Amino acid sequence: MTTSVKDELKAHAPHVDGSWADEFVFELRLRGASGAAIGAALLEVESHVAEQGTSVTATFGDATQYAASLELPDTQEWTMPELVRQFVKTILEIVAVFLLIGGFAALWIGGDARVPVVELIIIIAAAIAVFAILSATSGAALRGLVRHPVLGALLTGAIFVVVIVAATAIPGPVLRMAPGIAIGGGLVSLAVVAVIVAVEHRRGKKLGDPIIFPQPQ
């Protein structure tokens, strides 16, 4: 959390311990709460603490558990069309990588571009499986990875190694095509990805929107 944000939290909630406030805001962010909802919740905590004259921990307990107990609406929850766009974007990105690598490699060494079909399918399936797990757990898995970055990095690396070994160990057909077709297909895939990203930017949710504190009546 940046210094400016910390200063803003301290200015609006001077009676709330800074570490507690940071943890509280962080947890609500991970749970998809909007900036306005976070600001209102923190001001309510500040009001109770200032009125009772006790510490925030004594009044509300652990910041993470209290944030979870609020059950604020998840403004980052994806609708079905948004999920479909994410799946399509992921597949196109992987396909683009395979086509571009195959196309440019063929231009360098000569011959046709080669795209290993089994490797492509396994990597796409693995990416979709990870994405589906993160979505199905309502962000719980993602929150765990964020809170334990070292474990998350090790787990991600292990999954990557397993997928690559499995993809290269299983024999399968190779799709051959002219280098120009492979490169063109890769560029078209990236263009479609760019369109999807533009749609997400226009219609999507504002991740990390600023914390908005209600004005006093």
N, CA and C of each residue as an Amber inpcrd file, in Angstrom:
protein
   651
   0.8420000  -1.1890000   0.0000000   0.0000000   0.0000000   0.0000000
   0.8810000   1.2430000   0.0000000   0.6010000   2.1960000  -0.8950000
   1.4620000   3.3570000  -1.0500000   1.3540000   4.2940000   0.1460000
   2.3670000   5.1780000   0.2670000   2.3910000   6.1180000   1.3900000
   1.2030000   7.0600000   1.3500000   0.8100000   7.5030000   0.1460000
  -0.3230000   8.4260000   0.0290000  -1.6150000   7.7850000   0.5160000
  -1.7980000   6.5070000   0.1990000  -2.9990000   5.8020000   0.6570000
  -2.9670000   5.6390000   2.1700000  -1.7960000   5.2840000   2.7070000
  -1.6640000   5.1570000   4.1580000  -1.9890000   6.4820000   4.8480000
  -1.5010000   7.5790000   4.2860000  -1.7690000   8.8990000   4.8730000
  -3.2580000   9.2180000   4.8190000  -3.9000000   8.8320000   3.7340000
  -5.3350000   9.0910000   3.6060000  -6.1230000   8.2840000   4.6230000
  -5.7410000   7.0260000   4.8200000  -6.4130000   6.2000000   5.8190000
  -6.2330000   6.7900000   7.2110000  -5.0210000   7.2380000   7.5030000
  -4.7390000   7.8110000   8.8150000  -5.5140000   9.1080000   9.0280000
  -5.6660000   9.9040000   7.9650000  -6.3840000  11.1750000   8.0860000
  -7.8670000  10.9600000   8.3650000  -8.4620000   9.9260000   7.7510000
  -9.8920000   9.6780000   7.9350000 -10.1830000   8.7590000   9.1180000
  -9.1880000   7.9770000   9.5450000  -9.3940000   7.0630000  10.6760000
  -8.2160000   7.1710000  11.6320000  -8.0580000   8.3240000  12.2810000
  -6.8810000   8.5420000  13.1400000  -6.8400000   7.6590000  14.3780000
  -8.0060000   7.1420000  14.8160000  -8.0480000   6.3170000  16.0200000
  -7.8310000   4.8310000  15.7230000  -7.7320000   4.4880000  14.4360000
  -7.5550000   3.0900000  14.0350000  -6.0720000   2.8220000  13.7880000
  -5.5460000   1.7830000  14.4170000  -4.1440000   1.4230000  14.2290000
  -3.8420000   1.2470000  12.7390000  -2.7220000   1.8220000  12.2970000
  -2.3900000   1.7990000  10.8780000  -2.2430000   0.4080000  10.3090000
  -1.6090000  -0.4940000  11.0320000  -1.4200000  -1.8630000  10.5530000
  -2.7560000  -2.5770000  10.4240000  -3.6400000  -2.3420000  11.3960000
  -4.9650000  -2.9620000  11.3580000  -5.7400000  -2.4420000  10.1440000
  -5.6740000  -1.1380000   9.9220000  -6.3830000  -0.5400000   8.7860000
  -5.8500000  -1.0780000   7.4640000  -4.5240000  -1.2190000   7.3570000
  -3.9370000  -1.7530000   6.1310000  -4.4380000  -3.1650000   5.8470000
  -4.4330000  -4.0020000   6.8820000  -4.8780000  -5.3850000   6.7240000
  -6.3700000  -5.4460000   6.3850000  -7.1260000  -4.5800000   7.0100000
  -8.5730000  -4.5220000   6.7780000  -8.8710000  -4.1560000   5.3270000
  -8.2180000  -3.1040000   4.8470000  -8.4270000  -2.6500000   3.4700000
  -7.9310000  -3.7090000   2.4820000  -6.7880000  -4.3020000   2.7740000
  -6.2160000  -5.3150000   1.8890000  -7.1700000  -6.4990000   1.7290000
  -7.7300000  -6.9600000   2.8240000  -8.6490000  -8.1020000   2.7710000
  -9.9050000  -7.7550000   1.9830000 -10.4420000  -6.5580000   2.2090000
 -11.6430000  -6.1610000   1.4710000 -11.3480000  -6.0200000  -0.0250000
 -10.1450000  -5.5520000  -0.3480000  -9.7640000  -5.4670000  -1.7610000
  -9.7590000  -6.8550000  -2.3890000  -9.1550000  -7.8280000  -1.6800000
  -9.0890000  -9.1870000  -2.1960000 -10.4740000  -9.7970000  -2.3510000
 -11.4130000  -9.3230000  -1.5590000 -12.7780000  -9.8500000  -1.6280000
 -13.6410000  -9.0890000  -2.6210000 -13.0360000  -8.1380000  -3.3420000
 -13.7560000  -7.4620000  -4.4180000 -14.6410000  -6.3180000  -3.9930000
 -14.4880000  -5.8290000  -2.7660000 -15.3190000  -4.7100000  -2.3070000
 -14.9490000  -3.4400000  -3.0640000 -15.9310000  -2.5840000  -3.3000000
 -15.6860000  -1.3380000  -4.0080000 -14.9810000  -0.3380000  -3.1030000
 -14.3730000   0.6890000  -3.6940000 -13.7040000   1.7210000  -2.9160000
 -14.6500000   2.4510000  -1.9910000 -15.8850000   2.6800000  -2.4530000
 -16.8730000   3.3700000  -1.6280000 -17.2760000   2.5270000  -0.4220000
 -17.4570000   1.2170000  -0.6430000 -17.8320000   0.3230000   0.4560000
 -16.7080000   0.2220000   1.4820000 -15.4700000   0.1880000   1.0150000
 -14.3280000   0.1190000   1.9290000 -14.2420000   1.3870000   2.7710000
 -14.4080000   2.5400000   2.1340000 -14.3540000   3.8050000   2.8640000
 -15.4230000   3.8900000   3.9280000 -16.6460000   3.4830000   3.5840000
 -17.7490000   3.5280000   4.5440000 -17.4990000   2.5810000   5.7100000
 -16.9810000   1.3840000   5.4120000 -16.7290000   0.4010000   6.4610000
 -15.6370000   0.8870000   7.4120000 -14.5920000   1.5000000   6.8770000
 -13.4990000   1.9790000   7.7160000 -13.9550000   3.1560000   8.5830000
 -14.7900000   4.0190000   8.0450000 -15.2940000   5.1340000   8.8460000
 -16.1840000   4.6420000   9.9830000 -16.9180000   3.5710000   9.7440000
 -17.7430000   2.9970000  10.8060000 -16.8630000   2.4360000  11.9220000
 -15.7660000   1.7900000  11.5410000 -14.8100000   1.3060000  12.5330000
 -14.2300000   2.4720000  13.3200000 -13.8420000   3.5210000  12.6300000
 -13.2810000   4.7060000  13.2730000 -14.2700000   5.3140000  14.2600000
 -15.5290000   5.3750000  13.8770000 -16.5500000   5.9590000  14.7430000
 -16.6990000   5.1820000  16.0480000 -16.7370000   3.8460000  15.9460000
 -16.8990000   3.0110000  17.1450000 -15.6710000   3.1080000  18.0560000
 -14.4850000   3.0630000  17.4440000 -13.2620000   3.1080000  18.2370000
 -13.1250000   4.4500000  18.9490000 -13.4010000   5.5390000  18.2380000
 -13.3060000   6.8690000  18.8330000 -14.3290000   7.0540000  19.9500000
 -15.5200000   6.4940000  19.7670000 -16.5830000   6.6470000  20.7600000
 -16.3030000   5.8330000  22.0150000 -15.7990000   4.6200000  21.8550000
 -15.5900000   3.7500000  23.0040000 -14.2390000   3.9770000  23.6770000
 -13.2940000   4.5610000  22.9510000 -11.9930000   4.8380000  23.5330000
 -11.1410000   3.6120000  23.7610000 -11.4080000   2.5440000  23.0340000
 -10.6280000   1.3110000  23.1490000  -9.8340000   1.1030000  21.8580000
  -8.9520000   0.1220000  21.8960000  -8.1800000  -0.1740000  20.6890000
  -9.0690000  -0.8620000  19.6640000  -8.6840000  -0.7590000  18.4130000
  -9.4890000  -1.3560000  17.3550000  -9.4820000  -2.8780000  17.4570000
  -8.3740000  -3.4480000  17.9220000  -8.3070000  -4.9060000  18.0610000
  -9.2310000  -5.3910000  19.1670000  -9.2950000  -4.6230000  20.2720000
 -10.1730000  -5.0010000  21.3690000 -11.6360000  -4.9140000  20.9660000
 -11.9580000  -3.9720000  20.0830000 -13.3550000  -3.7610000  19.6830000
 -13.7810000  -4.6850000  18.5610000 -12.9200000  -4.8460000  17.5570000
 -13.3210000  -5.5870000  16.3670000 -12.5350000  -6.8790000  16.1490000
 -11.5010000  -7.1000000  16.9250000 -10.7210000  -8.3160000  16.7590000
  -9.7970000  -8.2510000  15.5530000  -9.4950000  -9.4100000  15.0040000
  -8.5770000  -9.5050000  13.8770000  -9.1580000  -8.8000000  12.6500000
  -8.3210000  -8.0300000  11.9670000  -8.7900000  -7.2460000  10.8210000
  -9.2980000  -8.1290000   9.6920000  -8.5830000  -9.2040000   9.4110000
  -8.9850000 -10.0900000   8.3220000 -10.3180000 -10.7600000   8.6100000
 -10.4780000 -11.2510000   9.8320000 -11.7300000 -11.9290000  10.1830000
 -12.9090000 -10.9560000  10.1990000 -12.6650000  -9.7440000  10.6760000
 -13.7570000  -8.7700000  10.7000000 -14.1470000  -8.3760000   9.2780000
 -13.1610000  -8.1930000   8.3990000 -13.4610000  -7.8510000   7.0090000
 -14.2910000  -8.9440000   6.3490000 -13.9460000 -10.2070000   6.6460000
 -14.6980000 -11.3220000   6.0750000 -16.1230000 -11.3670000   6.6110000
 -16.2990000 -10.9900000   7.8690000 -17.6250000 -11.0550000   8.4830000
 -18.5870000 -10.0180000   7.9080000 -18.0550000  -8.9690000   7.2950000
 -18.9260000  -7.9320000   6.7380000 -19.7070000  -8.4160000   5.5260000
 -19.1170000  -9.3530000   4.7850000 -19.7640000  -9.9140000   3.5910000
 -20.2360000  -8.8130000   2.6440000 -19.3400000  -7.8740000   2.3450000
 -19.6740000  -6.8060000   1.4090000 -19.8090000  -7.3790000  -0.0020000
 -20.6260000  -6.7570000  -0.8420000 -20.8120000  -7.2670000  -2.2070000
 -19.4900000  -7.3290000  -2.9750000 -19.3270000  -8.4130000  -3.7220000
 -18.1330000  -8.5920000  -4.5300000 -18.3530000  -7.9160000  -5.8780000
 -17.8140000  -6.7110000  -6.0400000 -18.0000000  -5.9830000  -7.2890000
 -17.1030000  -6.5060000  -8.4000000 -16.1820000  -7.4120000  -8.0700000
 -15.2850000  -7.9780000  -9.0800000 -15.7500000  -9.3510000  -9.5670000
 -16.8990000  -9.8110000  -9.0620000 -17.3850000 -11.1230000  -9.4800000
 -17.7530000 -11.0980000 -10.9530000 -17.2850000 -12.0890000 -11.7010000
 -17.4830000 -12.1090000 -13.1390000 -18.8250000 -12.7130000 -13.5200000
 -19.4440000 -12.1290000 -14.5370000 -20.6530000 -12.6900000 -15.1210000
 -20.2390000 -13.7540000 -16.1390000 -21.2100000 -14.4980000 -16.6380000
 -20.8910000 -15.5410000 -17.6080000 -20.2450000 -14.9880000 -18.8830000
 -20.7590000 -13.8870000 -19.4660000 -20.0690000 -13.3320000 -20.6430000
 -18.6180000 -12.9380000 -20.3520000 -18.3650000 -12.4150000 -19.1620000
 -16.9930000 -12.0380000 -18.7960000 -16.1060000 -13.2710000 -18.6600000
 -16.6570000 -14.3420000 -18.1000000 -15.8930000 -15.5870000 -17.9800000
 -15.5570000 -16.1500000 -19.3550000 -16.5420000 -16.0910000 -20.2570000
 -16.3160000 -16.5980000 -21.6140000 -15.2150000 -15.7970000 -22.2960000
 -15.2430000 -14.4750000 -22.1220000 -14.1970000 -13.6460000 -22.7170000
 -12.8250000 -14.0090000 -22.1670000 -12.7510000 -14.2920000 -20.8620000
 -11.4740000 -14.6610000 -20.2650000 -10.9620000 -15.9850000 -20.8210000
 -11.8690000 -16.9590000 -20.9740000 -11.4740000 -18.2480000 -21.5340000
 -10.9640000 -18.0820000 -22.9600000 -11.7180000 -17.3410000 -23.7640000
 -11.3380000 -17.1320000 -25.1660000  -9.9970000 -16.4080000 -25.2500000
  -9.8250000 -15.3910000 -24.4160000  -8.5750000 -14.6320000 -24.4340000
  -7.3930000 -15.5230000 -24.0720000  -7.5600000 -16.3590000 -23.0590000
  -6.4810000 -17.2540000 -22.6450000  -6.0940000 -18.2140000 -23.7600000
  -7.0900000 -18.8050000 -24.4060000  -6.8200000 -19.7510000 -25.4930000
  -6.1120000 -19.0560000 -26.6490000  -6.5910000 -17.8780000 -27.0230000
  -5.9980000 -17.1570000 -28.1490000  -4.5600000 -16.7350000 -27.8560000
  -4.2870000 -16.3520000 -26.6190000  -2.9210000 -15.9640000 -26.2580000
  -1.9650000 -17.1450000 -26.4040000  -2.3950000 -18.3140000 -25.9450000
  -1.5410000 -19.4990000 -26.0430000  -1.3560000 -19.9040000 -27.5010000
  -2.4430000 -19.8960000 -28.2670000  -2.3570000 -20.2330000 -29.6930000
  -1.4220000 -19.2720000 -30.4140000  -1.5220000 -17.9800000 -30.0900000
  -0.6710000 -16.9770000 -30.7310000   0.8080000 -17.2590000 -30.4660000
   1.1260000 -17.6290000 -29.2300000   2.5200000 -17.9260000 -28.8870000
   3.0400000 -19.1060000 -29.7110000   2.2570000 -20.1720000 -29.7930000
   2.6830000 -21.3440000 -30.5500000   2.8560000 -21.0180000 -32.0320000
   1.9040000 -20.2810000 -32.6000000   1.9740000 -19.9610000 -34.0260000
   3.1500000 -19.0430000 -34.3400000   3.3610000 -18.0280000 -33.5050000
   4.4450000 -17.0900000 -33.7660000   5.8160000 -17.7420000 -33.6040000
   5.9560000 -18.5560000 -32.5570000   7.2330000 -19.2650000 -32.3750000
   7.4950000 -20.2000000 -33.5480000   6.4830000 -20.9610000 -33.9390000
   6.6430000 -21.8770000 -35.0560000   6.9240000 -21.1500000 -36.3550000
   6.2280000 -20.0360000 -36.5780000   6.4070000 -19.2920000 -37.8150000
   7.7830000 -18.6620000 -37.9300000   8.2200000 -17.9710000 -36.8870000
   9.5290000 -17.3140000 -36.9410000  10.6710000 -18.3300000 -36.9340000
  10.4790000 -19.4490000 -36.2410000  11.5080000 -20.4960000 -36.2490000
  11.6690000 -21.0670000 -37.6560000  10.5410000 -21.2160000 -38.3590000
  10.6010000 -21.7370000 -39.7260000  11.2950000 -20.7470000 -40.6550000
  11.0390000 -19.4720000 -40.4660000  11.7290000 -18.4690000 -41.2740000
  13.2320000 -18.5010000 -41.0270000  13.6250000 -18.8120000 -39.8070000
  15.0500000 -18.7950000 -39.4490000  15.7910000 -20.0220000 -39.9850000
  15.1720000 -21.1980000 -39.8100000  15.8630000 -22.4340000 -40.1900000
  15.3760000 -23.0020000 -41.5190000  14.2570000 -22.4560000 -42.0290000
  13.7140000 -22.9440000 -43.2890000  12.6850000 -24.0410000 -43.0870000
  11.8990000 -24.3010000 -44.0940000  10.8830000 -25.3390000 -44.0210000
   9.5460000 -24.8110000 -43.5160000   8.6570000 -25.7450000 -43.1890000
   7.3270000 -25.3750000 -42.7090000   7.3430000 -25.0370000 -41.2250000
   6.3580000 -24.2510000 -40.8330000   6.1510000 -23.9970000 -39.4100000
   5.5400000 -25.2440000 -38.7860000   6.0000000 -25.5780000 -37.5960000
   5.5340000 -26.7890000 -36.9170000   4.8540000 -26.4020000 -35.6020000
   3.6240000 -26.8650000 -35.4090000   2.8750000 -26.6020000 -34.1810000
   2.4980000 -27.9470000 -33.5640000   3.1230000 -28.3310000 -32.4440000
   2.8010000 -29.6100000 -31.7970000   1.4060000 -29.5690000 -31.1780000
   0.5120000 -30.3620000 -31.7170000  -0.9040000 -30.2970000 -31.3300000
  -1.1190000 -30.7290000 -29.8800000  -0.4850000 -31.8330000 -29.4680000
  -0.6980000 -32.3460000 -28.1110000  -0.2030000 -31.3430000 -27.0650000
   0.9780000 -30.7900000 -27.3030000   1.5070000 -29.7930000 -26.3650000
   0.5630000 -28.6040000 -26.2570000   0.0580000 -28.1550000 -27.3880000
  -0.8620000 -27.0140000 -27.3980000  -2.1180000 -27.3160000 -26.5920000
  -2.6850000 -28.4940000 -26.8070000  -3.9240000 -28.8610000 -26.1090000
  -3.6910000 -28.9930000 -24.6110000  -2.5760000 -29.6230000 -24.2090000
  -2.3020000 -29.8140000 -22.7850000  -2.1100000 -28.4810000 -22.0700000
  -1.3580000 -27.5720000 -22.6980000  -1.1100000 -26.2750000 -22.0580000
  -2.3960000 -25.4570000 -21.9740000  -3.2220000 -25.5080000 -23.0050000
  -4.5130000 -24.7990000 -22.9510000  -5.3860000 -25.3860000 -21.8460000
  -5.4250000 -26.7170000 -21.7640000  -6.2520000 -27.3630000 -20.7370000
  -5.7650000 -27.0070000 -19.3380000  -4.4440000 -26.9630000 -19.1510000
  -3.8960000 -26.6240000 -17.8330000  -4.2290000 -25.1880000 -17.4590000
  -4.0990000 -24.2750000 -18.4170000  -4.4060000 -22.8660000 -18.1470000
  -5.8780000 -22.6820000 -17.7910000  -6.7470000 -23.3540000 -18.5280000
  -8.1820000 -23.2450000 -18.2550000  -8.5170000 -23.8700000 -16.9050000
  -7.8560000 -24.9770000 -16.5560000  -8.1110000 -25.6260000 -15.2720000
  -7.7370000 -24.7070000 -14.1090000  -6.5760000 -24.0600000 -14.2020000
  -6.1570000 -23.1300000 -13.1500000  -7.1410000 -21.9680000 -13.0490000
  -7.5300000 -21.4420000 -14.1830000  -8.4770000 -20.3260000 -14.2110000
  -9.8150000 -20.7400000 -13.5990000 -10.2710000 -21.9480000 -13.9220000
 -11.5440000 -22.4350000 -13.3980000 -11.4900000 -22.6230000 -11.8840000
 -10.3500000 -23.1080000 -11.3730000 -10.2040000 -23.2960000  -9.9290000
 -10.2680000 -21.9560000  -9.2040000  -9.5710000 -20.9630000  -9.7380000
  -9.5870000 -19.6320000  -9.1200000 -10.9960000 -19.0490000  -9.1220000
 -11.7360000 -19.2840000 -10.2060000 -13.0970000 -18.7570000 -10.2980000
 -14.0430000 -19.5130000  -9.3750000 -13.9010000 -20.8490000  -9.3310000
 -14.8180000 -21.6750000  -8.5460000 -14.6660000 -21.4630000  -7.0480000
 -13.4690000 -21.0830000  -6.6140000 -13.2360000 -20.8920000  -5.1820000
 -13.5730000 -19.4750000  -4.7240000 -14.2100000 -18.6960000  -5.6060000
 -14.6430000 -17.3330000  -5.2660000 -13.5000000 -16.4690000  -4.7440000
 -12.3180000 -16.6720000  -5.2940000 -11.1780000 -15.8390000  -4.9240000
 -10.3930000 -16.3540000  -3.7300000 -10.8750000 -17.4170000  -3.0500000
 -10.1720000 -17.9300000  -1.8670000  -8.7700000 -18.4130000  -2.2340000
  -8.6570000 -19.1260000  -3.3530000  -7.3470000 -19.6200000  -3.7830000
  -6.4180000 -18.4610000  -4.1190000  -6.9610000 -17.4510000  -4.7910000
  -6.1510000 -16.2870000  -5.1480000  -5.6930000 -15.5420000  -3.9010000
  -6.5830000 -15.4020000  -2.9240000  -6.1980000 -14.7270000  -1.6820000
  -5.0840000 -15.4890000  -0.9780000  -5.1500000 -16.8210000  -1.0190000
  -4.1020000 -17.6180000  -0.4050000  -2.7600000 -17.4280000  -1.0960000
  -2.7690000 -17.3430000  -2.4180000  -1.5330000 -17.1360000  -3.1570000
  -0.9400000 -15.7560000  -2.8780000  -1.8220000 -14.7560000  -2.7690000
  -1.3490000 -13.3970000  -2.5020000  -0.7580000 -13.3010000  -1.1100000
  -1.3840000 -13.9690000  -0.1440000  -0.9120000 -13.8950000   1.2440000
   0.3410000 -14.7400000   1.4720000   0.5870000 -15.7060000   0.6190000
   1.7700000 -16.5660000   0.7540000   2.5090000 -16.5820000  -0.5850000
   3.1710000 -15.4890000  -0.9290000   3.7850000 -15.3690000  -2.2620000
   4.8610000 -16.4080000  -2.5490000   5.6510000 -16.7750000  -1.5380000
   6.6960000 -17.7730000  -1.7740000   6.0760000 -19.1260000  -2.1110000
   5.0980000 -19.5260000  -1.3120000   4.4080000 -20.7840000  -1.5880000
   3.7170000 -20.7200000  -2.9470000   3.1280000 -19.5640000  -3.2460000
   2.4630000 -19.4060000  -4.5340000   3.4300000 -19.5410000  -5.6960000
   4.6230000 -18.9520000  -5.5410000   5.6260000 -19.0410000  -6.6000000
   6.0980000 -20.4820000  -6.7910000   6.3100000 -21.1940000  -5.6740000
   6.7370000 -22.5910000  -5.7590000   5.6630000 -23.4650000  -6.4000000
   4.4120000 -23.2270000  -6.0000000   3.3130000 -24.0110000  -6.5530000
   3.1480000 -23.7340000  -8.0450000   3.2320000 -22.4590000  -8.4140000
   3.1190000 -22.1020000  -9.8270000   4.2420000 -22.7300000 -10.6440000
   5.4720000 -22.6700000 -10.1040000   6.6020000 -23.2730000 -10.8000000
   6.4510000 -24.7680000 -10.9570000   5.9560000 -25.4260000  -9.9050000
   5.7710000 -26.8760000  -9.9690000   4.7320000 -27.2530000 -11.0230000
   3.6350000 -26.5050000 -11.0510000   2.5980000 -26.7720000 -12.0540000
   3.1510000 -26.5670000 -13.4610000   3.9380000 -25.5070000 -13.6240000
   4.5180000 -25.2130000 -14.9330000   5.4330000 -26.3500000 -15.3880000
   6.2710000 -26.8440000 -14.4730000   7.1970000 -27.9190000 -14.8220000
   6.4350000 -29.1870000 -15.1940000   5.4220000 -29.5260000 -14.3970000
   4.6390000 -30.7400000 -14.6650000   3.9590000 -30.6510000 -16.0280000
   3.3870000 -29.4850000 -16.3120000   2.6790000 -29.3110000 -17.5850000
   3.6460000 -29.4190000 -18.7620000   4.8010000 -28.7600000 -18.6550000
   5.7700000 -28.7930000 -19.7560000   6.3080000 -30.2080000 -19.9750000
   6.6320000 -30.9030000 -18.8670000   7.1470000 -32.2780000 -18.9910000
   6.1000000 -33.1830000 -19.6290000   4.8470000 -33.0550000 -19.1660000
   3.7800000 -33.8910000 -19.7260000   3.5470000 -33.5690000 -21.1980000
   3.5970000 -32.2780000 -21.5140000   3.3370000 -31.8770000 -22.8980000
   4.4120000 -32.3690000 -23.8530000   5.6630000 -32.3710000 -23.4080000
   6.7610000 -32.7850000 -24.2920000   6.9600000 -34.3050000 -24.3050000
   6.4780000 -34.9790000 -23.2550000   6.6990000 -36.4260000 -23.1610000
   5.6780000 -37.2250000 -23.9610000   4.5050000 -36.6540000 -24.1730000
   3.4440000 -37.3780000 -24.8820000   3.5760000 -37.1240000 -26.3810000
   3.7940000 -38.1570000 -27.1670000   3.9100000 -37.9550000 -28.6140000
   2.5570000 -37.6170000 -29.2280000   2.6090000 -36.9330000 -30.3300000
   1.3670000 -36.5670000 -30.9870000   1.6290000 -35.9520000 -32.3450000
   0.5610000 -35.6710000 -33.0700000   0.7280000 -35.1030000 -34.4160000
   1.2670000 -33.6850000 -34.3720000   1.8840000 -33.2960000 -35.4560000
   2.4200000 -31.9500000 -35.5980000   1.7110000 -31.2700000 -36.7670000
   1.1630000 -30.0990000 -36.4960000   0.4810000 -29.3430000 -37.5370000
   1.5180000 -28.5430000 -38.3200000   1.5650000 -28.7530000 -39.6300000
   2.5280000 -28.0620000 -40.4700000   1.8230000 -27.0280000 -41.3370000
   2.4770000 -25.9070000 -41.5180000   1.9120000 -24.8450000 -42.3580000
   3.0210000 -23.9170000 -42.8050000   2.7070000 -23.0880000 -43.7830000
   3.6900000 -22.1220000 -44.2690000   4.0000000 -21.1130000 -43.1720000
   5.2470000 -20.6580000 -43.0860000   5.6010000 -19.6900000 -42.0370000
   4.7200000 -18.4450000 -42.0390000   4.4030000 -17.9430000 -43.2330000
   3.5680000 -16.7480000 -43.3130000   2.1830000 -16.9610000 -42.7310000
   1.6270000 -18.1510000 -42.9630000   0.3020000 -18.4520000 -42.4180000
   0.3530000 -18.5380000 -40.8980000   1.4040000 -19.1560000 -40.3660000
   1.5420000 -19.2740000 -38.9100000   1.6890000 -17.9020000 -38.2640000
   2.5600000 -17.0760000 -38.8520000   2.7610000 -15.7420000 -38.2870000
   1.4940000 -14.9070000 -38.4150000   0.8320000 -15.0010000 -39.5660000
  -0.4210000 -14.2640000 -39.7490000  -1.4870000 -14.7060000 -38.7670000
  -1.5830000 -16.0330000 -38.5720000  -2.5630000 -16.5300000 -37.6010000
  -2.2640000 -16.0640000 -36.1950000  -0.9710000 -16.0230000 -35.8490000
  -0.6000000 -15.5400000 -34.5220000  -0.9470000 -14.0740000 -34.3330000
  -0.6850000 -13.2670000 -35.3530000  -0.9910000 -11.8360000 -35.2620000
  -2.5020000 -11.5890000 -35.1970000  -3.2600000 -12.3840000 -35.9550000
  -4.7190000 -12.2450000 -35.8900000  -5.2240000 -12.6090000 -34.4950000
  -4.6700000 -13.6550000 -33.9170000  -5.0700000 -14.0510000 -32.5590000
  -4.7800000 -12.9360000 -31.5640000  -3.6040000 -12.3120000 -31.6980000
  -3.2640000 -11.2050000 -30.7990000  -4.1780000 -10.0070000 -31.0250000
  -4.5860000  -9.7930000 -32.2700000  -5.5030000  -8.6860000 -32.5560000
  -6.8520000  -8.9130000 -31.8750000  -7.3300000 -10.1530000 -31.9200000
  -8.5990000 -10.4710000 -31.2450000  -8.4570000 -10.2860000 -29.7390000
  -7.3020000 -10.6960000 -29.1870000  -7.0420000 -10.4910000 -27.7610000
  -7.0820000  -9.0020000 -27.4280000  -6.4960000  -8.1780000 -28.2830000
  -6.4980000  -6.7370000 -28.0520000  -7.9230000  -6.1830000 -28.0410000
  -8.7750000  -6.7000000 -28.9220000 -10.1780000  -6.2630000 -28.9390000
 -10.8740000  -6.6550000 -27.6400000 -10.6260000  -7.8750000 -27.1660000
 -11.2380000  -8.3280000 -25.9190000 -10.7770000  -7.4660000 -24.7510000
  -9.4960000  -7.1460000 -24.7160000  -8.9550000  -6.2930000 -23.6520000
  -9.6090000  -4.9180000 -23.6960000  -9.8050000  -4.3870000 -24.9210000
 -10.4530000  -3.0770000 -25.0580000 -11.8870000  -3.1180000 -24.5490000
 -12.5820000  -4.2130000 -24.8320000 -13.9620000  -4.3640000 -24.3450000
 -13.9740000  -4.4550000 -22.8240000 -13.0300000  -5.2060000 -22.2710000
 -12.9500000  -5.3190000 -20.8120000 -12.6600000  -3.9640000 -20.1750000
 -11.7900000  -3.1890000 -20.8240000 -11.4520000  -1.8720000 -20.2740000
 -12.6610000  -0.9440000 -20.2930000 -13.4820000  -1.0650000 -21.3290000
 -14.6460000  -0.1830000 -21.4540000 -15.7950000  -0.6190000 -20.5570000
 -16.0310000  -1.9360000 -20.5200000 -17.1900000  -2.4400000 -19.7800000
 -16.8300000  -3.0780000 -18.4500000 -15.5560000  -3.3890000 -18.2990000
 -15.1420000  -4.1620000 -17.1220000 -15.1880000  -3.3590000 -15.8510000
 -14.7940000  -4.0380000 -14.7840000 -14.8190000  -3.4510000 -13.4600000
 -13.5440000  -2.6650000 -13.2190000 -13.6370000  -1.6880000 -12.3730000
 -12.4910000  -0.8520000 -12.0770000 -11.7150000  -1.4620000 -10.9150000
 -10.7250000  -2.2900000 -11.2890000  -9.9260000  -2.9360000 -10.2610000
  -9.1290000  -1.8880000  -9.5000000  -9.1570000  -1.9700000  -8.1800000
  -8.3760000  -1.0440000  -7.3880000  -8.8930000   0.3850000  -7.4530000
 -10.2190000   0.5670000  -7.5870000 -10.7400000   1.9250000  -7.6240000
 -10.4380000   2.6240000  -6.3010000 -10.2780000   3.9370000  -6.3250000
  -9.8510000   4.6420000  -5.1170000 -10.8520000   4.5030000  -3.9800000
 -10.3350000   4.5280000  -2.7660000 -11.1970000   4.4760000  -1.5890000
 -11.9280000   5.8090000  -1.4500000 -13.2350000   5.7320000  -1.3330000
 -14.0600000   6.9360000  -1.2350000 -14.6940000   6.9680000   0.1550000
 -14.4310000   8.0300000   0.8860000 -14.9930000   8.1650000   2.2130000
 -16.2490000   9.0310000   2.1580000 -17.3330000   8.5790000   2.7860000
 -18.5760000   9.3700000   2.7730000 -18.3670000  10.7450000   3.3970000
 -19.0040000  11.7270000   2.7940000 -18.9180000  13.0710000   3.3290000
 -19.8440000  13.2060000   4.5430000 -19.4140000  13.9010000   5.5680000
 -20.2630000  14.0730000   6.7430000 -21.5360000  14.8180000   6.4050000
 -22.6420000  14.3600000   7.0010000 -23.9420000  14.9840000   6.7400000
 -24.0630000  16.3320000   7.4440000
